[in-house]
Coordinates of C-alpha atoms and ligand atoms in Angstrom, one line a residue:
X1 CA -54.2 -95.9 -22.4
X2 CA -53.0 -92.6 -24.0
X3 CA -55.4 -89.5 -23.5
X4 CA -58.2 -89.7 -26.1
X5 CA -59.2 -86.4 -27.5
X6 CA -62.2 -85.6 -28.6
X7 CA -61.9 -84.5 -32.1
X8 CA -58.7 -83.8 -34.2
X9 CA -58.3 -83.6 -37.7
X10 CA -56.5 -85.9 -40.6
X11 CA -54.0 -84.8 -42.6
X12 CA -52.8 -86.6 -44.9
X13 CA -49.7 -86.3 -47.7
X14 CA -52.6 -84.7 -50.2
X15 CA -53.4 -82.0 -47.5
X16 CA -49.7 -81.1 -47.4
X17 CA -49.1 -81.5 -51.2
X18 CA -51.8 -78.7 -51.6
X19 CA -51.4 -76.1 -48.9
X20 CA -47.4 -76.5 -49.7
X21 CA -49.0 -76.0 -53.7
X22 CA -50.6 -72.6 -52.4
X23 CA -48.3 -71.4 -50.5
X24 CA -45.1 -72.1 -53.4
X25 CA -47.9 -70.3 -55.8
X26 CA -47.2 -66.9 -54.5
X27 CA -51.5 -66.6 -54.1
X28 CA -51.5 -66.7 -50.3
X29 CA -54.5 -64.4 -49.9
X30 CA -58.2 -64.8 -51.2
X31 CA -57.3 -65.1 -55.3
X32 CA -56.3 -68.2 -56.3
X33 CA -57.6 -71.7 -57.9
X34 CA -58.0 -73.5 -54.7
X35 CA -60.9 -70.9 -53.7
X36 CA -63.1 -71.3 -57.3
X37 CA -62.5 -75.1 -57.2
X38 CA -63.5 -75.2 -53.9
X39 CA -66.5 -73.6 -54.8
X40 CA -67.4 -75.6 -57.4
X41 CA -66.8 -79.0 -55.8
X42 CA -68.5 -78.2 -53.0
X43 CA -71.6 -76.8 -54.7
X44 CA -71.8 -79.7 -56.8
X45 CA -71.5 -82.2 -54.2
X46 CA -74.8 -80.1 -52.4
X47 CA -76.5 -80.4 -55.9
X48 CA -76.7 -76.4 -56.2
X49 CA -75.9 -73.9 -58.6
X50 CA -73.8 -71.8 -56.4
X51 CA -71.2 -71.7 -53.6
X52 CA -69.6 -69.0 -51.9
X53 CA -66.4 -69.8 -49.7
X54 CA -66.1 -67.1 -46.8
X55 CA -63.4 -66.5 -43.4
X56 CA -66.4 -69.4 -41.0
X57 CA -69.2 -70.6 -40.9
X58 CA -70.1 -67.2 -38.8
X59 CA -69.3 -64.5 -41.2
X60 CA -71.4 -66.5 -43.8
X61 CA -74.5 -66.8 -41.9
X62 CA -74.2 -63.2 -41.1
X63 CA -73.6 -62.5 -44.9
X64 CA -76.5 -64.5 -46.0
X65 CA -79.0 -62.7 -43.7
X66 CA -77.6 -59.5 -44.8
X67 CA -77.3 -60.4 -48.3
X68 CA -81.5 -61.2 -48.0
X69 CA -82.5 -58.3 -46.8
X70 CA -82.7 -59.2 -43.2
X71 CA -83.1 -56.3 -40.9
X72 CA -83.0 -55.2 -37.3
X73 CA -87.3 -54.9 -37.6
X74 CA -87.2 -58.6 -38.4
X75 CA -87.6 -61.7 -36.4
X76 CA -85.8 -64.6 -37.1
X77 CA -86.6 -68.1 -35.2
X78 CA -83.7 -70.6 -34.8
X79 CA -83.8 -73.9 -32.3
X80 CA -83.1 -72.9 -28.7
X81 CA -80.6 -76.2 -29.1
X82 CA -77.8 -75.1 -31.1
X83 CA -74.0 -73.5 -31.2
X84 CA -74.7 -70.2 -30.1
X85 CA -73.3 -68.7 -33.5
X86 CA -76.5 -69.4 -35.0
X87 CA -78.1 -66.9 -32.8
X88 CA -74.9 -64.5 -33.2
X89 CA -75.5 -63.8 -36.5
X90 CA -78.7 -62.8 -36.1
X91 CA -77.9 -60.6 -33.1
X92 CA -75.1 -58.8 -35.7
X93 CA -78.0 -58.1 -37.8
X94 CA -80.2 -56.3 -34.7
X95 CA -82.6 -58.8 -35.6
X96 CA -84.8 -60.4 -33.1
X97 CA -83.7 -63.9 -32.2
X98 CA -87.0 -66.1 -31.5
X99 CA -85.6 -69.2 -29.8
X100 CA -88.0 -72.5 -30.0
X101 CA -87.8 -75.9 -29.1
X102 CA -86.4 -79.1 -30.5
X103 CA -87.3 -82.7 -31.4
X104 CA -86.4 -85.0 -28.5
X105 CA -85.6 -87.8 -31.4
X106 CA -83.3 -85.6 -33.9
X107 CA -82.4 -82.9 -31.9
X108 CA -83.4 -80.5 -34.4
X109 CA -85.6 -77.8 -34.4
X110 CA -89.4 -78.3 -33.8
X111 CA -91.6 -77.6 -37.4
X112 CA -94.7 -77.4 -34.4
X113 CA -92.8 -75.1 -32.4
X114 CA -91.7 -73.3 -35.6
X115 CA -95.1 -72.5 -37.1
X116 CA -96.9 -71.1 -33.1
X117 CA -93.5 -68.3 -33.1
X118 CA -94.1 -66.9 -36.3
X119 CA -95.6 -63.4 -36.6
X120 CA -96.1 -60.5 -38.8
X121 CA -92.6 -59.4 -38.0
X122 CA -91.0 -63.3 -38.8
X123 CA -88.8 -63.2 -41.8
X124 CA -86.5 -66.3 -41.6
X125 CA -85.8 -69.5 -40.3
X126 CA -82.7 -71.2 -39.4
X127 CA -83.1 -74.9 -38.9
X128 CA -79.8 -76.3 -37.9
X129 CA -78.8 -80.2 -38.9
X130 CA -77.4 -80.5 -35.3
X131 CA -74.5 -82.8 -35.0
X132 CA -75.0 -84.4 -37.7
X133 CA -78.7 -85.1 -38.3
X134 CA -80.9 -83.3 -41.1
X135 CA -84.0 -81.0 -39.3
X136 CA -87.3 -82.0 -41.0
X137 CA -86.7 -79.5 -44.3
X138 CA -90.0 -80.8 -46.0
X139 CA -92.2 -79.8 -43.0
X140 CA -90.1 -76.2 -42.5
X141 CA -90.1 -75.4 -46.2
X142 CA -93.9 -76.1 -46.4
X143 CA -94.6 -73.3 -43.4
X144 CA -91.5 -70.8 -45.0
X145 CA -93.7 -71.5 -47.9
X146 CA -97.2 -70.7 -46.2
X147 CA -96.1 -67.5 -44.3
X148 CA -93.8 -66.2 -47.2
X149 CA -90.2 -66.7 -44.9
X150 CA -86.6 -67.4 -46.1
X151 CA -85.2 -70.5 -44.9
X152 CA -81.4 -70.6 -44.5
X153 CA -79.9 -73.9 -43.4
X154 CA -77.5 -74.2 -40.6
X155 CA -75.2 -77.1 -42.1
X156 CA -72.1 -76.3 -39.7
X157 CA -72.3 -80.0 -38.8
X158 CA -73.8 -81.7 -41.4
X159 CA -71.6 -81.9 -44.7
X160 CA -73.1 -84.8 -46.8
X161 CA -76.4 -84.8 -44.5
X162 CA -79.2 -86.1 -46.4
X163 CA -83.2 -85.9 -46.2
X164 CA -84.9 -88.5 -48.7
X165 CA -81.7 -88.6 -50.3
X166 CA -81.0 -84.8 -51.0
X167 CA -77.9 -83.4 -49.5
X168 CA -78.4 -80.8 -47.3
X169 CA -77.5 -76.9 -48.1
X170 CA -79.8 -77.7 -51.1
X171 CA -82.9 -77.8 -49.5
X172 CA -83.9 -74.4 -48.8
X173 CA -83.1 -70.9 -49.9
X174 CA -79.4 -71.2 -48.4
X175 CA -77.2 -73.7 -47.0
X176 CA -74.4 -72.3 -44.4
X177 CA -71.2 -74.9 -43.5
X178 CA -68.1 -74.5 -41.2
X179 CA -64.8 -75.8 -42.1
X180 CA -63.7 -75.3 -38.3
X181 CA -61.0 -78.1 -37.3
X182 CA -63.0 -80.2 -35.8
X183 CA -65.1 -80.4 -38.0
X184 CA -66.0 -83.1 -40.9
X185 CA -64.0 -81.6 -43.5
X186 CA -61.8 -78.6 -42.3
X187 CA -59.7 -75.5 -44.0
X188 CA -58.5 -74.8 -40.7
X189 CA -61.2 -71.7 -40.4
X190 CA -63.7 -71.4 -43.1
X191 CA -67.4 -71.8 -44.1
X192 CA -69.3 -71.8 -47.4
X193 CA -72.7 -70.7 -48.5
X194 CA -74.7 -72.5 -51.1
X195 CA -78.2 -71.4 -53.1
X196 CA -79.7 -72.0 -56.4
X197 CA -80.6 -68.2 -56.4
X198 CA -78.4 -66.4 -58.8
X199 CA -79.6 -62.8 -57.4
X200 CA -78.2 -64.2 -54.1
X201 CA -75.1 -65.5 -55.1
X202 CA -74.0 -62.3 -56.9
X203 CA -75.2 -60.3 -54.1
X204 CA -73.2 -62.7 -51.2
X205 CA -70.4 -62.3 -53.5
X206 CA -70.3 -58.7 -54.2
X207 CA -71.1 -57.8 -50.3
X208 CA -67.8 -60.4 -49.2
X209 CA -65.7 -58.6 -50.8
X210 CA -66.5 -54.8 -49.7
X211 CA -69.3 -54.2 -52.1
X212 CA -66.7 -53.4 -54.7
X213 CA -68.3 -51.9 -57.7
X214 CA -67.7 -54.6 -60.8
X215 CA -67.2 -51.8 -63.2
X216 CA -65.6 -49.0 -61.2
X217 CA -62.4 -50.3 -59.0
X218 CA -62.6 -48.8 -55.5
X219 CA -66.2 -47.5 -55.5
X220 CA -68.5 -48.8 -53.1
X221 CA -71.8 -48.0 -53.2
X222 CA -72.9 -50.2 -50.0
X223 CA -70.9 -51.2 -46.7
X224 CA -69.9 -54.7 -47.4
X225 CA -67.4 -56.9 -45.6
X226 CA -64.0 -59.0 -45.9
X227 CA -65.2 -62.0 -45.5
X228 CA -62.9 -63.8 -47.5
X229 CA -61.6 -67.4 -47.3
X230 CA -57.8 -67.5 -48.4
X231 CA -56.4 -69.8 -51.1
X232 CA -54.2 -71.4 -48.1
X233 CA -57.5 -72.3 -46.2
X234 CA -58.8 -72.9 -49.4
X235 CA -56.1 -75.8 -50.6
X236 CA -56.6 -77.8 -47.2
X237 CA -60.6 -77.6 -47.8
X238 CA -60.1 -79.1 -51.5
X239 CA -57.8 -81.8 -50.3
X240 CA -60.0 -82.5 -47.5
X241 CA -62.9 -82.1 -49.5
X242 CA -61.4 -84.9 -51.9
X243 CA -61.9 -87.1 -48.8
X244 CA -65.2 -86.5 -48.1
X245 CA -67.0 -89.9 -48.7
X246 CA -63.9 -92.2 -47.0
X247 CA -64.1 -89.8 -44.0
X248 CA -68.1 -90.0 -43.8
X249 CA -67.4 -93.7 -44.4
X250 CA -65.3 -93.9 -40.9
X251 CA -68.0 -91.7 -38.9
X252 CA -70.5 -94.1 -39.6
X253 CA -68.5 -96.8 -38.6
X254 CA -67.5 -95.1 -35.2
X255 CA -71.4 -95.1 -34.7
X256 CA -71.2 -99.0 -35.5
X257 CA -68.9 -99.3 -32.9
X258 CA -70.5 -97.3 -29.8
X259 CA -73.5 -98.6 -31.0
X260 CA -72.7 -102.5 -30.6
X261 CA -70.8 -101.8 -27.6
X262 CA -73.5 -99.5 -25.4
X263 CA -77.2 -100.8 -27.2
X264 CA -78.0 -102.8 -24.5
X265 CA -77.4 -100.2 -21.4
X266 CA -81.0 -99.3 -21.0
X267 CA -80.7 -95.3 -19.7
X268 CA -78.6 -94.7 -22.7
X269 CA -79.6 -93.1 -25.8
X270 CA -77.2 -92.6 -29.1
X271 CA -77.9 -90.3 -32.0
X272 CA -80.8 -90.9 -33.5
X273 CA -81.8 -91.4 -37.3
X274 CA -85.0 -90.5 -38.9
X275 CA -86.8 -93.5 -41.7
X276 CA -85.4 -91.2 -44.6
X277 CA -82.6 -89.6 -43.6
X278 CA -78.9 -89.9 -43.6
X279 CA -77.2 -88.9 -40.3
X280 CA -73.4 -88.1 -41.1
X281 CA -72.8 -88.7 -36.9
X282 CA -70.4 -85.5 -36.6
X283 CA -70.6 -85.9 -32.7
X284 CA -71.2 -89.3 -30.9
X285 CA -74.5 -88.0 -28.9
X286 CA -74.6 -90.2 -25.8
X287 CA -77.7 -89.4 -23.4
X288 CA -77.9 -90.4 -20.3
X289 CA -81.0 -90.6 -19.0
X290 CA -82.8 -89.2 -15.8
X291 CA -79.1 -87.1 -15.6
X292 CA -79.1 -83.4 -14.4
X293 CA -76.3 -80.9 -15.4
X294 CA -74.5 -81.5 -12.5
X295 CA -74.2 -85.6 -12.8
X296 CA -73.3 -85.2 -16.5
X297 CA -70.8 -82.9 -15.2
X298 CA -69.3 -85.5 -12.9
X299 CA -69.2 -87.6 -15.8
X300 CA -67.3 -85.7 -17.8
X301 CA -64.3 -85.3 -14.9
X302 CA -64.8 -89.0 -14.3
X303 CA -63.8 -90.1 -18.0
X304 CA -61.5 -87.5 -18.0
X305 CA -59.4 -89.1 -14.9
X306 CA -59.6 -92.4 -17.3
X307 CA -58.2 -90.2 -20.3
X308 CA -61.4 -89.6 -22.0
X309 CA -62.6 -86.6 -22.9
X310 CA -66.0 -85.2 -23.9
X311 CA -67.9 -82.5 -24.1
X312 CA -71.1 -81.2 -22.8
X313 CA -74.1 -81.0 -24.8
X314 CA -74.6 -77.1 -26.2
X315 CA -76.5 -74.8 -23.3
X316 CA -80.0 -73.3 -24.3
X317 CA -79.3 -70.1 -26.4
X318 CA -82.4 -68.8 -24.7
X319 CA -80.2 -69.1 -20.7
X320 CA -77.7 -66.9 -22.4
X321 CA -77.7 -63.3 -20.9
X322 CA -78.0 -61.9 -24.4
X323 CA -81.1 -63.9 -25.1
X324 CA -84.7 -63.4 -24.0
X325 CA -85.9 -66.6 -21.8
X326 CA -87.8 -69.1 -23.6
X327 CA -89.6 -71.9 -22.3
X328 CA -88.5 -75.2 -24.3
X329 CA -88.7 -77.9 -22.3
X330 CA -87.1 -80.8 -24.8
X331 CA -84.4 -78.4 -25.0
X332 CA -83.7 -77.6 -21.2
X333 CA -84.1 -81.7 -20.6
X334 CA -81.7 -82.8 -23.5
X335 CA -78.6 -80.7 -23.2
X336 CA -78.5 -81.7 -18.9
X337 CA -78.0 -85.2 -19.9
X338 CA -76.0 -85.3 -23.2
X339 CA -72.4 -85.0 -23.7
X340 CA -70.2 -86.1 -26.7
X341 CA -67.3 -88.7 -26.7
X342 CA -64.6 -88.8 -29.3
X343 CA -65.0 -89.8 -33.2
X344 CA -62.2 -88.7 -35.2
X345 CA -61.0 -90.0 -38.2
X346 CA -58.1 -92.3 -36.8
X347 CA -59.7 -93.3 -33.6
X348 CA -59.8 -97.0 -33.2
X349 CA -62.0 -99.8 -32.3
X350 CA -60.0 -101.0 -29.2
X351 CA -60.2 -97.1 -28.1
X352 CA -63.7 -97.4 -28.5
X353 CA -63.6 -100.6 -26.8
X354 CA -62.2 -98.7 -24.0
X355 CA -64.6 -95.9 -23.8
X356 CA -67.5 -97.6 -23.6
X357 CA -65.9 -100.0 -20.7
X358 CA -65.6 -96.9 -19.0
X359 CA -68.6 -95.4 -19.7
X360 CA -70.6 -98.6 -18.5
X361 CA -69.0 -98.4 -14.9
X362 CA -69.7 -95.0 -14.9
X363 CA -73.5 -94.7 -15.2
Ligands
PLP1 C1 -74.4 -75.1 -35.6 C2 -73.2 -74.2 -35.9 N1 -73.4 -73.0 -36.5 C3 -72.4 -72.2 -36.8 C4 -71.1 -72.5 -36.5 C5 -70.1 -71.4 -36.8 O1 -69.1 -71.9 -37.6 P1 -67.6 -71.3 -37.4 O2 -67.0 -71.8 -36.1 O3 -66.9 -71.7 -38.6 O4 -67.7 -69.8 -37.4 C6 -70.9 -73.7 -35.9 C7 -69.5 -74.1 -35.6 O5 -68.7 -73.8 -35.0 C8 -71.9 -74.5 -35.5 O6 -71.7 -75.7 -34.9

């Protein structure tokens, strides 16, 4: 069988016909009608007011924490399991990354955990709806609400997420999303920040674009940033975006599949889904329990040599050199044993088929 990647993405004739649109257009840069309708799509779809396209999903956490008044005398907590951007951000900022643990069911940061790290200096949360599964936004919002913190959500791999049937990047003061090409809808690089705060949204979008002044051309009273997403990146992520619900459609099905084929295998766990909540399944999350880094690594060369890949599970922010050592012991269990096997958009049953053969021989 023919190498199976992990992810890749699908483009179509209405992904062409758009960028080729753009491009044709003359508005190659960050002006241009694929950027406001991208905006509002994408805001709508979220069920909020606003939406602000920006370069990735890291420049646009990094604006919203700047953009709410986040400072290098702040703490911010974020799950110890997570891309490592999250914490980047945060780090740009000078602000104290708190790392805490996660739920050994949805991956997703701990609202226990959450509410023991807080202290006088704690001035955000960022859950994150890790690969593909909401974090528990009622219990988070109630504590941001109790101790008077911002909540900004890390929906990088969760477009179309939903917790008791709202769509996530609405639940909280901000949502933050990657267009990244792997993931569920892509611009090739590009992220997107949405809010229902007006003071926000005109502050995000003033400080993207250099903190021009609105009524003076070239003055700048503040240091802001090009953090621009370009009408090119802009096109794909409409015509993708056009996709959304047939592409969210296959994902689930590619769950189906791995599902059927590996339920019974009893020291396997797949991604999880919460009474309430819609998991959008951006990874396959296989688990393989009682495995240590070093077996899971053998695993991934083994279904590589069958022309398989995966990918390991993210490290523990906290083991990072940057990062101050934290003990989260879900965390440090979890990412030893988990990798992630392919799910893209044309993969096909008999390739999942094939997999999970593999897989079963394997462990
Ligand atoms: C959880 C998480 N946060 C943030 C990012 C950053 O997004 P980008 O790669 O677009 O900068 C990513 C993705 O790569 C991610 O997975």
């Amino acid at each position: 069988m023919k190498f199976i990647p992990i992810s890749q993405p699908s483009i179509g004739q209405k992904e062409i016909e758009y960028v080729t649109d753009a491009v044709k257009s003359g508005w190659v840069s960050s002006l241009g009608k694929y950027i406001d309708l991208f905006e509002e799509k994408f805001s709508e779809y979220c069920g909020t007011k606003y939406a602000v396209a920006t370069s990735n999903g890291t420049t646009a956490l990094h604006l919203t924490l700047v953009s709410l008044g986040i400072t290098e005398n702040d703490e911010v907590i974020i799950p110890d399991f997570t891309f490592v951007a999250t914490g980047s951000a945060v780090k740009y900022i000078g602000a104290k990354v708190v790392t805490v643990d996660v739920e050994e069911d949805t991956l997703c940061i701990d609202p226990i955990a959450i509410d023991k790290a807080i202290t006088a200096k704690t001035k955000a949360i960022i859950p994150v709806h890790l690969y593909g599964h909401s974090a528990d936004m009622v219990a988070i919002n109630k504590i941001a609400k109790k101790h008077n913190l911002f909540v900004i959500e890390d929906a990088a791999e969760a477009h179309g997420a939903e917790e008791h049937g709202h769509k996530v990047g609405g639940l909280s003061n901000a949502g933050v999303f990657s267009f990244y090409g792997n993931k569920i809808i892509t611009s090739g690089e590009g992220g997107m920040i949405t809010t229902n705060d007006e003071a926000l949204y005109l502050k995000l979008k003033r400080l993207r674009d250099h903190a021009m002044s609105k009524d003076k051309r070239y003055w700048h009273d503040e240091v802001g940033f090009n953090y621009r997403m370009t009408n090119l990146q802009a096109a794909l992520g409409v015509a993708q975006f056009e996709r959304i619900d047939e592409i969210l459609a296959k994902k689930k099905e590619i769950f189906e599949w791995y599902f059927d084929e590996l339920k019974d295998v009893d020291n396997l766990k797949l991604n999880f889904q919460k009474n309430n909540y819609k998991n959008v399944y951006w990874m396959i999350c296989i688990e393989i329990i009682g495995y240590q880094e070093k077996e899971r690594n053998i695993l991934l060369e083994q279904l590589k040599e069958k022309g398989i890949d995966g990918r390991p599970f993210f490290y523990p922010v906290s083991d990072m050199p940057m990062y101050d050592d934290t003990d989260t012991p879900i965390t440090h269990k979890v990412y030893q044993r988990g990798i992630n096997l392919p799910s893209y958009f044309d993969l096909k049953k008999e390739q999942v088929k094939y997999i999970c053969e593999q897989l079963r021989l394997l462990v």
